[in-house]
Amino acid sequence: MSTKAIITGTGHFVPPKVVTNFDLEKMVNTSDEWIRQRSGIEERHYVESGIGTSDLAYEAAVRAIEDAKIDKSEIDFIIAATLSPDHYFPGIGVIVQAKLGLPGIGALDVRNQCTGFVYALSVADQYIKTQMYKKILVVAAEVQSTNLDYSDDGRDLAVLFGDGGGAVVLEANAKNEDKGILSTHLFSDGRFVSELWMEKPSPKDNPTFSDEMIESKSHFPKMKGRNVFINAVDKMPEAVRTGLEYSNLTIEDVDHLIPHQANDRISLMVAKILKIPVEKVIRNINRMGNTTAASIPIALDEALKSGKIKEGDIVVLTAFGSGYTWGSAVIRF
Ligand code: ACO
């Protein structure tokens, strides 16, 4: 039996400031009713000015390391997923590494948007299985609130997103039991780049940064909502089925499904298509909004800490997002 990777610690952090739909009504031409009906979101967290994605990632990482009951010096690799890095470059991996005080170890940034955590987990899983690293910190965080178009042009997206971070510590299962990550499957289709993207700034433009970029609002994220919905509810079930089949499991074996918290209507549709009872679906988007790469590790941490996920449970993660990218991970806890 090959080495399996197990999640030995989880943590999350969201900034203290809560922004309700009623607060948003004062900033955006929208209503609590519209947002709740279309997305299930009631409130989300926003950072105060000056707080970056790496700050949220760091806080989540510290909590995950503490939960794993290891000394941070035992971490031998960091994988960080975000679409909202503190800087155009470098990524947040090295910044989290510096904040943790772990100079020298490798830090890899994953740029797979809403699917970022599933991609990062899969990469970490391969490193553990091949015994290249023993204890990997996988962290995902986002600050979305500072670059949303709160005018009518961008209100479809602006009401969905929130800020936050989540992290896990992944280790080799020393006991070689059947516990741990059973499979990960990753997919993408780059033909749909412009359906969900932040087009600018782009080095294709000379100069990269211009007044025109600001005037045309192309530095704000844009989404073709209907297409995103249609593809998300098609691709996430497909990825879940592929993962379960590979792991010799059936839908009935699934104890908990943690979909990327994109939109509650998407999560409920994915469950319906898969015929997974709604009680088995972990949903926290009502309190968190869509935190992109961070949404799965935040939901996972909450479900573990509240005792919802128990030892031996089969937990399936699935995500879909910009790229398009999508994937699944099947885990036995
Ligand atoms: N508040 C009020 N009205 C709004 C808002 C808002 N925040 N945003 C858009 N509208 C208006 C539009 O201007 C439009 O008005 P019009 O009819 O006068 O032109 C109307 O609402 C469109 O509403 P719907 O009829 O519900 O439109 P549609 O059926 O196309 O649904 C929606 C739009 C809700 C975005 C849908 O496509 C959807 O749920 N898509 C999923 C997208 C999503 O959740 N993505 C998550 C982020 S990406 C990710 O994580 C993968």
PDB file of C-alpha atoms in Angstrom, residues 30-270:
ATOM      1  CA  THR A  30     -29.439  45.828  -4.803  1.00  0.00           C
ATOM      2  CA  SER A  31     -31.672  44.270  -2.157  1.00  0.00           C
ATOM      3  CA  ASP A  32     -31.379  41.674   0.561  1.00  0.00           C
ATOM      4  CA  GLU A  33     -34.162  39.741  -1.154  1.00  0.00           C
ATOM      5  CA  TRP A  34     -32.403  39.684  -4.560  1.00  0.00           C
ATOM      6  CA  ILE A  35     -29.125  38.496  -3.042  1.00  0.00           C
ATOM      7  CA  ARG A  36     -30.695  35.825  -0.815  1.00  0.00           C
ATOM      8  CA  GLN A  37     -32.918  34.472  -3.596  1.00  0.00           C
ATOM      9  CA  ARG A  38     -30.101  34.262  -6.169  1.00  0.00           C
ATOM     10  CA  SER A  39     -27.252  33.136  -3.922  1.00  0.00           C
ATOM     11  CA  GLY A  40     -28.365  32.244  -0.378  1.00  0.00           C
ATOM     12  CA  ILE A  41     -25.918  34.826   0.980  1.00  0.00           C
ATOM     13  CA  GLU A  42     -26.942  36.912   4.003  1.00  0.00           C
ATOM     14  CA  GLU A  43     -23.592  38.329   5.079  1.00  0.00           C
ATOM     15  CA  ARG A  44     -19.876  38.164   4.350  1.00  0.00           C
ATOM     16  CA  HIS A  45     -16.668  39.446   5.927  1.00  0.00           C
ATOM     17  CA  TYR A  46     -14.595  42.348   4.574  1.00  0.00           C
ATOM     18  CA  VAL A  47     -11.062  43.330   5.516  1.00  0.00           C
ATOM     19  CA  GLU A  48     -10.198  46.752   6.857  1.00  0.00           C
ATOM     20  CA  SER A  49      -7.897  48.773   4.619  1.00  0.00           C
ATOM     21  CA  GLY A  50      -4.275  47.656   4.872  1.00  0.00           C
ATOM     22  CA  ILE A  51      -5.036  43.963   5.451  1.00  0.00           C
ATOM     23  CA  GLY A  52      -3.935  41.711   2.616  1.00  0.00           C
ATOM     24  CA  THR A  53      -4.566  38.152   1.505  1.00  0.00           C
ATOM     25  CA  SER A  54      -1.302  36.959   3.068  1.00  0.00           C
ATOM     26  CA  ASP A  55      -2.481  38.281   6.460  1.00  0.00           C
ATOM     27  CA  LEU A  56      -5.627  36.150   6.298  1.00  0.00           C
ATOM     28  CA  ALA A  57      -3.597  33.200   4.990  1.00  0.00           C
ATOM     29  CA  TYR A  58      -1.118  33.562   7.846  1.00  0.00           C
ATOM     30  CA  GLU A  59      -3.856  33.601  10.504  1.00  0.00           C
ATOM     31  CA  ALA A  60      -5.493  30.510   8.983  1.00  0.00           C
ATOM     32  CA  ALA A  61      -2.099  28.771   8.729  1.00  0.00           C
ATOM     33  CA  VAL A  62      -1.227  29.416  12.376  1.00  0.00           C
ATOM     34  CA  ARG A  63      -4.553  27.883  13.433  1.00  0.00           C
ATOM     35  CA  ALA A  64      -4.071  24.816  11.208  1.00  0.00           C
ATOM     36  CA  ILE A  65      -0.529  24.240  12.496  1.00  0.00           C
ATOM     37  CA  GLU A  66      -1.738  24.530  16.100  1.00  0.00           C
ATOM     38  CA  ASP A  67      -4.586  22.126  15.346  1.00  0.00           C
ATOM     39  CA  ALA A  68      -2.099  19.625  13.874  1.00  0.00           C
ATOM     40  CA  LYS A  69      -0.186  19.778  17.173  1.00  0.00           C
ATOM     41  CA  ILE A  70       3.151  20.181  15.438  1.00  0.00           C
ATOM     42  CA  ASP A  71       5.868  22.771  15.702  1.00  0.00           C
ATOM     43  CA  LYS A  72       5.827  25.094  12.700  1.00  0.00           C
ATOM     44  CA  SER A  73       9.475  24.180  12.026  1.00  0.00           C
ATOM     45  CA  GLU A  74       8.264  20.701  11.018  1.00  0.00           C
ATOM     46  CA  ILE A  75       6.518  22.169   7.939  1.00  0.00           C
ATOM     47  CA  ASP A  76       8.740  21.377   4.971  1.00  0.00           C
ATOM     48  CA  PHE A  77       6.726  22.909   2.110  1.00  0.00           C
ATOM     49  CA  ILE A  78       4.031  25.529   1.573  1.00  0.00           C
ATOM     50  CA  ILE A  79       1.409  25.638  -1.146  1.00  0.00           C
ATOM     51  CA  ALA A  80      -0.701  28.776  -1.316  1.00  0.00           C
ATOM     52  CA  ALA A  81      -3.772  29.291  -3.497  1.00  0.00           C
ATOM     53  CA  THR A  82      -5.317  32.657  -4.268  1.00  0.00           C
ATOM     54  CA  LEU A  83      -6.615  34.803  -7.105  1.00  0.00           C
ATOM     55  CA  SER A  84      -6.030  37.957  -5.078  1.00  0.00           C
ATOM     56  CA  PRO A  85      -2.333  37.997  -4.119  1.00  0.00           C
ATOM     57  CA  ASP A  86      -1.001  40.966  -2.151  1.00  0.00           C
ATOM     58  CA  HIS A  87       1.098  41.935  -5.165  1.00  0.00           C
ATOM     59  CA  TYR A  88       1.163  41.348  -8.927  1.00  0.00           C
ATOM     60  CA  PHE A  89       4.353  39.423  -8.036  1.00  0.00           C
ATOM     61  CA  PRO A  90       5.615  37.618  -6.003  1.00  0.00           C
ATOM     62  CA  GLY A  91       2.771  35.379  -4.890  1.00  0.00           C
ATOM     63  CA  ILE A  92       1.626  35.026  -1.287  1.00  0.00           C
ATOM     64  CA  GLY A  93       3.423  31.697  -0.662  1.00  0.00           C
ATOM     65  CA  VAL A  94       6.719  33.373   0.142  1.00  0.00           C
ATOM     66  CA  ILE A  95       5.006  36.093   2.181  1.00  0.00           C
ATOM     67  CA  VAL A  96       3.206  33.514   4.323  1.00  0.00           C
ATOM     68  CA  GLN A  97       6.516  31.662   4.669  1.00  0.00           C
ATOM     69  CA  ALA A  98       8.241  34.843   5.904  1.00  0.00           C
ATOM     70  CA  LYS A  99       5.402  35.672   8.317  1.00  0.00           C
ATOM     71  CA  LEU A 100       5.623  32.148   9.743  1.00  0.00           C
ATOM     72  CA  GLY A 101       9.397  32.544  10.101  1.00  0.00           C
ATOM     73  CA  LEU A 102      10.301  29.513   7.989  1.00  0.00           C
ATOM     74  CA  PRO A 103      13.013  30.814   5.643  1.00  0.00           C
ATOM     75  CA  GLY A 104      14.430  28.375   3.112  1.00  0.00           C
ATOM     76  CA  ILE A 105      11.592  25.930   2.577  1.00  0.00           C
ATOM     77  CA  GLY A 106       9.866  25.897  -0.802  1.00  0.00           C
ATOM     78  CA  ALA A 107       6.707  27.925  -1.318  1.00  0.00           C
ATOM     79  CA  LEU A 108       4.527  27.298  -4.334  1.00  0.00           C
ATOM     80  CA  ASP A 109       1.690  29.526  -5.531  1.00  0.00           C
ATOM     81  CA  VAL A 110      -1.337  28.004  -7.201  1.00  0.00           C
ATOM     82  CA  ARG A 111      -3.435  30.180  -9.518  1.00  0.00           C
ATOM     83  CA  ASN A 112      -6.575  28.187 -10.072  1.00  0.00           C
ATOM     84  CA  GLN A 113      -9.159  30.566  -8.650  1.00  0.00           C
ATOM     85  CA  CYS A 114     -12.205  28.873  -7.081  1.00  0.00           C
ATOM     86  CA  THR A 115     -10.618  25.472  -7.733  1.00  0.00           C
ATOM     87  CA  GLY A 116      -7.315  26.634  -6.219  1.00  0.00           C
ATOM     88  CA  PHE A 117      -7.627  24.703  -2.971  1.00  0.00           C
ATOM     89  CA  VAL A 118      -8.479  21.418  -4.718  1.00  0.00           C
ATOM     90  CA  TYR A 119      -5.527  21.896  -7.083  1.00  0.00           C
ATOM     91  CA  ALA A 120      -3.215  22.778  -4.161  1.00  0.00           C
ATOM     92  CA  LEU A 121      -4.391  19.772  -2.156  1.00  0.00           C
ATOM     93  CA  SER A 122      -3.781  17.506  -5.129  1.00  0.00           C
ATOM     94  CA  VAL A 123      -0.220  18.807  -5.613  1.00  0.00           C
ATOM     95  CA  ALA A 124       0.481  18.369  -1.894  1.00  0.00           C
ATOM     96  CA  ASP A 125      -0.951  14.844  -2.030  1.00  0.00           C
ATOM     97  CA  GLN A 126       1.477  13.865  -4.802  1.00  0.00           C
ATOM     98  CA  TYR A 127       4.469  15.220  -2.853  1.00  0.00           C
ATOM     99  CA  ILE A 128       3.430  13.286   0.257  1.00  0.00           C
ATOM    100  CA  LYS A 129       2.780  10.079  -1.694  1.00  0.00           C
ATOM    101  CA  THR A 130       6.192  10.245  -3.334  1.00  0.00           C
ATOM    102  CA  GLN A 131       7.717  11.078   0.086  1.00  0.00           C
ATOM    103  CA  MET A 132       9.367  14.241  -1.219  1.00  0.00           C
ATOM    104  CA  TYR A 133       7.873  16.178   1.703  1.00  0.00           C
ATOM    105  CA  LYS A 134       6.512  15.038   5.056  1.00  0.00           C
ATOM    106  CA  LYS A 135       4.429  17.934   6.336  1.00  0.00           C
ATOM    107  CA  ILE A 136       2.908  20.400   3.909  1.00  0.00           C
ATOM    108  CA  LEU A 137       0.941  23.526   4.703  1.00  0.00           C
ATOM    109  CA  VAL A 138      -1.806  24.100   2.145  1.00  0.00           C
ATOM    110  CA  VAL A 139      -3.339  27.516   2.533  1.00  0.00           C
ATOM    111  CA  ALA A 140      -5.945  29.420   0.529  1.00  0.00           C
ATOM    112  CA  ALA A 141      -7.053  32.988   1.103  1.00  0.00           C
ATOM    113  CA  GLU A 142      -8.713  35.868  -0.666  1.00  0.00           C
ATOM    114  CA  VAL A 143      -9.303  39.566  -0.312  1.00  0.00           C
ATOM    115  CA  GLN A 144     -12.032  40.312  -2.840  1.00  0.00           C
ATOM    116  CA  SER A 145     -13.803  43.273  -1.302  1.00  0.00           C
ATOM    117  CA  THR A 146     -11.214  45.853  -2.370  1.00  0.00           C
ATOM    118  CA  ASN A 147     -11.567  45.208  -6.105  1.00  0.00           C
ATOM    119  CA  LEU A 148     -15.257  44.814  -6.840  1.00  0.00           C
ATOM    120  CA  ASP A 149     -17.350  47.059  -9.044  1.00  0.00           C
ATOM    121  CA  TYR A 150     -20.088  48.284  -6.715  1.00  0.00           C
ATOM    122  CA  SER A 151     -21.825  50.168  -9.556  1.00  0.00           C
ATOM    123  CA  ASP A 152     -24.708  48.649 -11.570  1.00  0.00           C
ATOM    124  CA  ASP A 153     -22.147  47.258 -14.045  1.00  0.00           C
ATOM    125  CA  GLY A 154     -20.621  44.939 -11.478  1.00  0.00           C
ATOM    126  CA  ARG A 155     -23.379  44.357  -8.921  1.00  0.00           C
ATOM    127  CA  ASP A 156     -23.985  40.765 -10.086  1.00  0.00           C
ATOM    128  CA  LEU A 157     -20.522  39.846  -8.781  1.00  0.00           C
ATOM    129  CA  ALA A 158     -20.022  42.455  -6.078  1.00  0.00           C
ATOM    130  CA  VAL A 159     -22.759  41.030  -3.856  1.00  0.00           C
ATOM    131  CA  LEU A 160     -21.381  37.484  -3.964  1.00  0.00           C
ATOM    132  CA  PHE A 161     -17.835  37.790  -2.698  1.00  0.00           C
ATOM    133  CA  GLY A 162     -16.306  37.849   0.761  1.00  0.00           C
ATOM    134  CA  ASP A 163     -12.814  37.821   2.284  1.00  0.00           C
ATOM    135  CA  GLY A 164     -11.263  34.975   4.283  1.00  0.00           C
ATOM    136  CA  GLY A 165      -8.634  32.283   4.573  1.00  0.00           C
ATOM    137  CA  GLY A 166      -8.489  28.557   5.278  1.00  0.00           C
ATOM    138  CA  ALA A 167      -5.613  26.126   5.725  1.00  0.00           C
ATOM    139  CA  VAL A 168      -4.798  22.471   6.281  1.00  0.00           C
ATOM    140  CA  VAL A 169      -1.690  20.568   7.306  1.00  0.00           C
ATOM    141  CA  LEU A 170      -1.108  17.450   5.249  1.00  0.00           C
ATOM    142  CA  GLU A 171       1.111  14.637   6.491  1.00  0.00           C
ATOM    143  CA  ALA A 172       2.004  11.103   5.514  1.00  0.00           C
ATOM    144  CA  ASN A 173      -0.222   8.584   7.270  1.00  0.00           C
ATOM    145  CA  ALA A 174       2.370   6.871   9.414  1.00  0.00           C
ATOM    146  CA  LYS A 175       0.054   3.968  10.228  1.00  0.00           C
ATOM    147  CA  ASN A 176      -0.591   3.161   6.588  1.00  0.00           C
ATOM    148  CA  GLU A 177      -4.300   2.716   7.205  1.00  0.00           C
ATOM    149  CA  ASP A 178      -6.927   3.287   4.568  1.00  0.00           C
ATOM    150  CA  LYS A 179      -7.357   6.832   5.874  1.00  0.00           C
ATOM    151  CA  GLY A 180      -6.471   9.989   4.008  1.00  0.00           C
ATOM    152  CA  ILE A 181      -6.823  11.397   0.525  1.00  0.00           C
ATOM    153  CA  LEU A 182      -8.181   8.581  -1.644  1.00  0.00           C
ATOM    154  CA  SER A 183      -8.159  10.483  -4.912  1.00  0.00           C
ATOM    155  CA  THR A 184      -7.941  13.882  -6.523  1.00  0.00           C
ATOM    156  CA  HIS A 185      -9.026  14.742 -10.056  1.00  0.00           C
ATOM    157  CA  LEU A 186      -8.275  18.026 -11.782  1.00  0.00           C
ATOM    158  CA  PHE A 187      -9.749  19.465 -14.975  1.00  0.00           C
ATOM    159  CA  SER A 188      -9.738  22.670 -16.984  1.00  0.00           C
ATOM    160  CA  ASP A 189     -10.987  24.149 -20.232  1.00  0.00           C
ATOM    161  CA  GLY A 190      -9.177  27.311 -21.229  1.00  0.00           C
ATOM    162  CA  ARG A 191     -11.587  28.062 -24.045  1.00  0.00           C
ATOM    163  CA  PHE A 192     -13.749  29.770 -21.456  1.00  0.00           C
ATOM    164  CA  VAL A 193     -11.166  32.136 -19.957  1.00  0.00           C
ATOM    165  CA  SER A 194     -13.253  35.242 -20.564  1.00  0.00           C
ATOM    166  CA  GLU A 195     -16.445  33.910 -18.973  1.00  0.00           C
ATOM    167  CA  LEU A 196     -15.102  34.582 -15.497  1.00  0.00           C
ATOM    168  CA  TRP A 197     -12.003  36.715 -15.283  1.00  0.00           C
ATOM    169  CA  MET A 198     -10.208  39.859 -14.342  1.00  0.00           C
ATOM    170  CA  GLU A 199      -8.911  40.897 -17.751  1.00  0.00           C
ATOM    171  CA  LYS A 200      -6.566  43.719 -16.752  1.00  0.00           C
ATOM    172  CA  PRO A 201      -3.879  44.673 -15.883  1.00  0.00           C
ATOM    173  CA  SER A 202      -2.271  42.717 -18.693  1.00  0.00           C
ATOM    174  CA  PRO A 203       1.339  42.901 -19.888  1.00  0.00           C
ATOM    175  CA  LYS A 204      -0.137  42.456 -23.368  1.00  0.00           C
ATOM    176  CA  ASP A 205      -0.926  46.174 -23.119  1.00  0.00           C
ATOM    177  CA  ASN A 206       1.899  48.646 -23.502  1.00  0.00           C
ATOM    178  CA  PRO A 207       1.927  50.203 -21.009  1.00  0.00           C
ATOM    179  CA  THR A 208       0.332  47.573 -18.780  1.00  0.00           C
ATOM    180  CA  PHE A 209      -1.325  50.150 -16.539  1.00  0.00           C
ATOM    181  CA  SER A 210      -3.266  52.999 -18.118  1.00  0.00           C
ATOM    182  CA  ASP A 211      -6.090  55.412 -17.496  1.00  0.00           C
ATOM    183  CA  GLU A 212      -7.991  53.591 -20.234  1.00  0.00           C
ATOM    184  CA  MET A 213      -7.870  50.399 -18.136  1.00  0.00           C
ATOM    185  CA  ILE A 214      -9.532  52.211 -15.240  1.00  0.00           C
ATOM    186  CA  GLU A 215     -12.048  54.010 -17.466  1.00  0.00           C
ATOM    187  CA  SER A 216     -13.141  50.768 -19.161  1.00  0.00           C
ATOM    188  CA  LYS A 217     -13.338  49.070 -15.728  1.00  0.00           C
ATOM    189  CA  SER A 218     -11.468  46.073 -17.134  1.00  0.00           C
ATOM    190  CA  HIS A 219      -9.533  45.744 -13.871  1.00  0.00           C
ATOM    191  CA  PHE A 220     -12.722  44.511 -12.158  1.00  0.00           C
ATOM    192  CA  PRO A 221     -13.718  40.840 -12.201  1.00  0.00           C
ATOM    193  CA  LYS A 222     -16.416  40.008 -14.757  1.00  0.00           C
ATOM    194  CA  MET A 223     -18.695  36.994 -15.023  1.00  0.00           C
ATOM    195  CA  LYS A 224     -21.152  35.555 -17.504  1.00  0.00           C
ATOM    196  CA  GLY A 225     -23.404  34.358 -14.704  1.00  0.00           C
ATOM    197  CA  ARG A 226     -25.699  32.047 -16.624  1.00  0.00           C
ATOM    198  CA  ASN A 227     -22.801  30.237 -18.326  1.00  0.00           C
ATOM    199  CA  VAL A 228     -21.007  29.896 -15.003  1.00  0.00           C
ATOM    200  CA  PHE A 229     -24.125  28.387 -13.463  1.00  0.00           C
ATOM    201  CA  ILE A 230     -24.695  25.925 -16.324  1.00  0.00           C
ATOM    202  CA  ASN A 231     -21.075  24.762 -16.391  1.00  0.00           C
ATOM    203  CA  ALA A 232     -20.665  24.599 -12.618  1.00  0.00           C
ATOM    204  CA  VAL A 233     -23.673  22.313 -12.161  1.00  0.00           C
ATOM    205  CA  ASP A 234     -22.428  20.103 -14.993  1.00  0.00           C
ATOM    206  CA  LYS A 235     -18.733  19.868 -14.135  1.00  0.00           C
ATOM    207  CA  MET A 236     -18.820  19.498 -10.347  1.00  0.00           C
ATOM    208  CA  PRO A 237     -21.078  16.400 -10.395  1.00  0.00           C
ATOM    209  CA  GLU A 238     -18.910  14.949 -13.182  1.00  0.00           C
ATOM    210  CA  ALA A 239     -15.755  15.467 -11.098  1.00  0.00           C
ATOM    211  CA  VAL A 240     -17.413  13.925  -8.024  1.00  0.00           C
ATOM    212  CA  ARG A 241     -18.526  10.857  -9.983  1.00  0.00           C
ATOM    213  CA  THR A 242     -15.036  10.435 -11.458  1.00  0.00           C
ATOM    214  CA  GLY A 243     -13.451  10.656  -8.002  1.00  0.00           C
ATOM    215  CA  LEU A 244     -15.871   8.198  -6.420  1.00  0.00           C
ATOM    216  CA  GLU A 245     -15.541   5.692  -9.239  1.00  0.00           C
ATOM    217  CA  TYR A 246     -11.739   5.865  -9.055  1.00  0.00           C
ATOM    218  CA  SER A 247     -11.916   5.325  -5.292  1.00  0.00           C
ATOM    219  CA  ASN A 248     -14.341   2.383  -5.661  1.00  0.00           C
ATOM    220  CA  LEU A 249     -17.076   4.245  -3.814  1.00  0.00           C
ATOM    221  CA  THR A 250     -20.663   5.137  -4.641  1.00  0.00           C
ATOM    222  CA  ILE A 251     -22.805   8.197  -3.978  1.00  0.00           C
ATOM    223  CA  GLU A 252     -24.337   6.329  -1.015  1.00  0.00           C
ATOM    224  CA  ASP A 253     -20.888   6.092   0.596  1.00  0.00           C
ATOM    225  CA  VAL A 254     -20.566   9.894   0.753  1.00  0.00           C
ATOM    226  CA  ASP A 255     -21.068  11.234   4.284  1.00  0.00           C
ATOM    227  CA  HIS A 256     -20.411  14.882   3.433  1.00  0.00           C
ATOM    228  CA  LEU A 257     -20.109  16.846   0.217  1.00  0.00           C
ATOM    229  CA  ILE A 258     -18.228  20.140   0.467  1.00  0.00           C
ATOM    230  CA  PRO A 259     -18.790  22.047  -2.747  1.00  0.00           C
ATOM    231  CA  HIS A 260     -16.961  25.300  -3.374  1.00  0.00           C
ATOM    232  CA  GLN A 261     -19.334  27.842  -1.844  1.00  0.00           C
ATOM    233  CA  ALA A 262     -19.913  29.682  -5.126  1.00  0.00           C
ATOM    234  CA  ASN A 263     -23.614  30.225  -4.734  1.00  0.00           C
ATOM    235  CA  ASP A 264     -26.078  28.205  -2.662  1.00  0.00           C
ATOM    236  CA  ARG A 265     -28.273  27.605  -5.708  1.00  0.00           C
ATOM    237  CA  ILE A 266     -25.296  25.988  -7.434  1.00  0.00           C
ATOM    238  CA  SER A 267     -24.497  23.830  -4.364  1.00  0.00           C
ATOM    239  CA  LEU A 268     -28.111  22.655  -4.055  1.00  0.00           C
ATOM    240  CA  MET A 269     -28.323  21.869  -7.766  1.00  0.00           C
ATOM    241  CA  VAL A 270     -25.074  19.868  -7.616  1.00  0.00           C
TER     242      VAL A 270
END
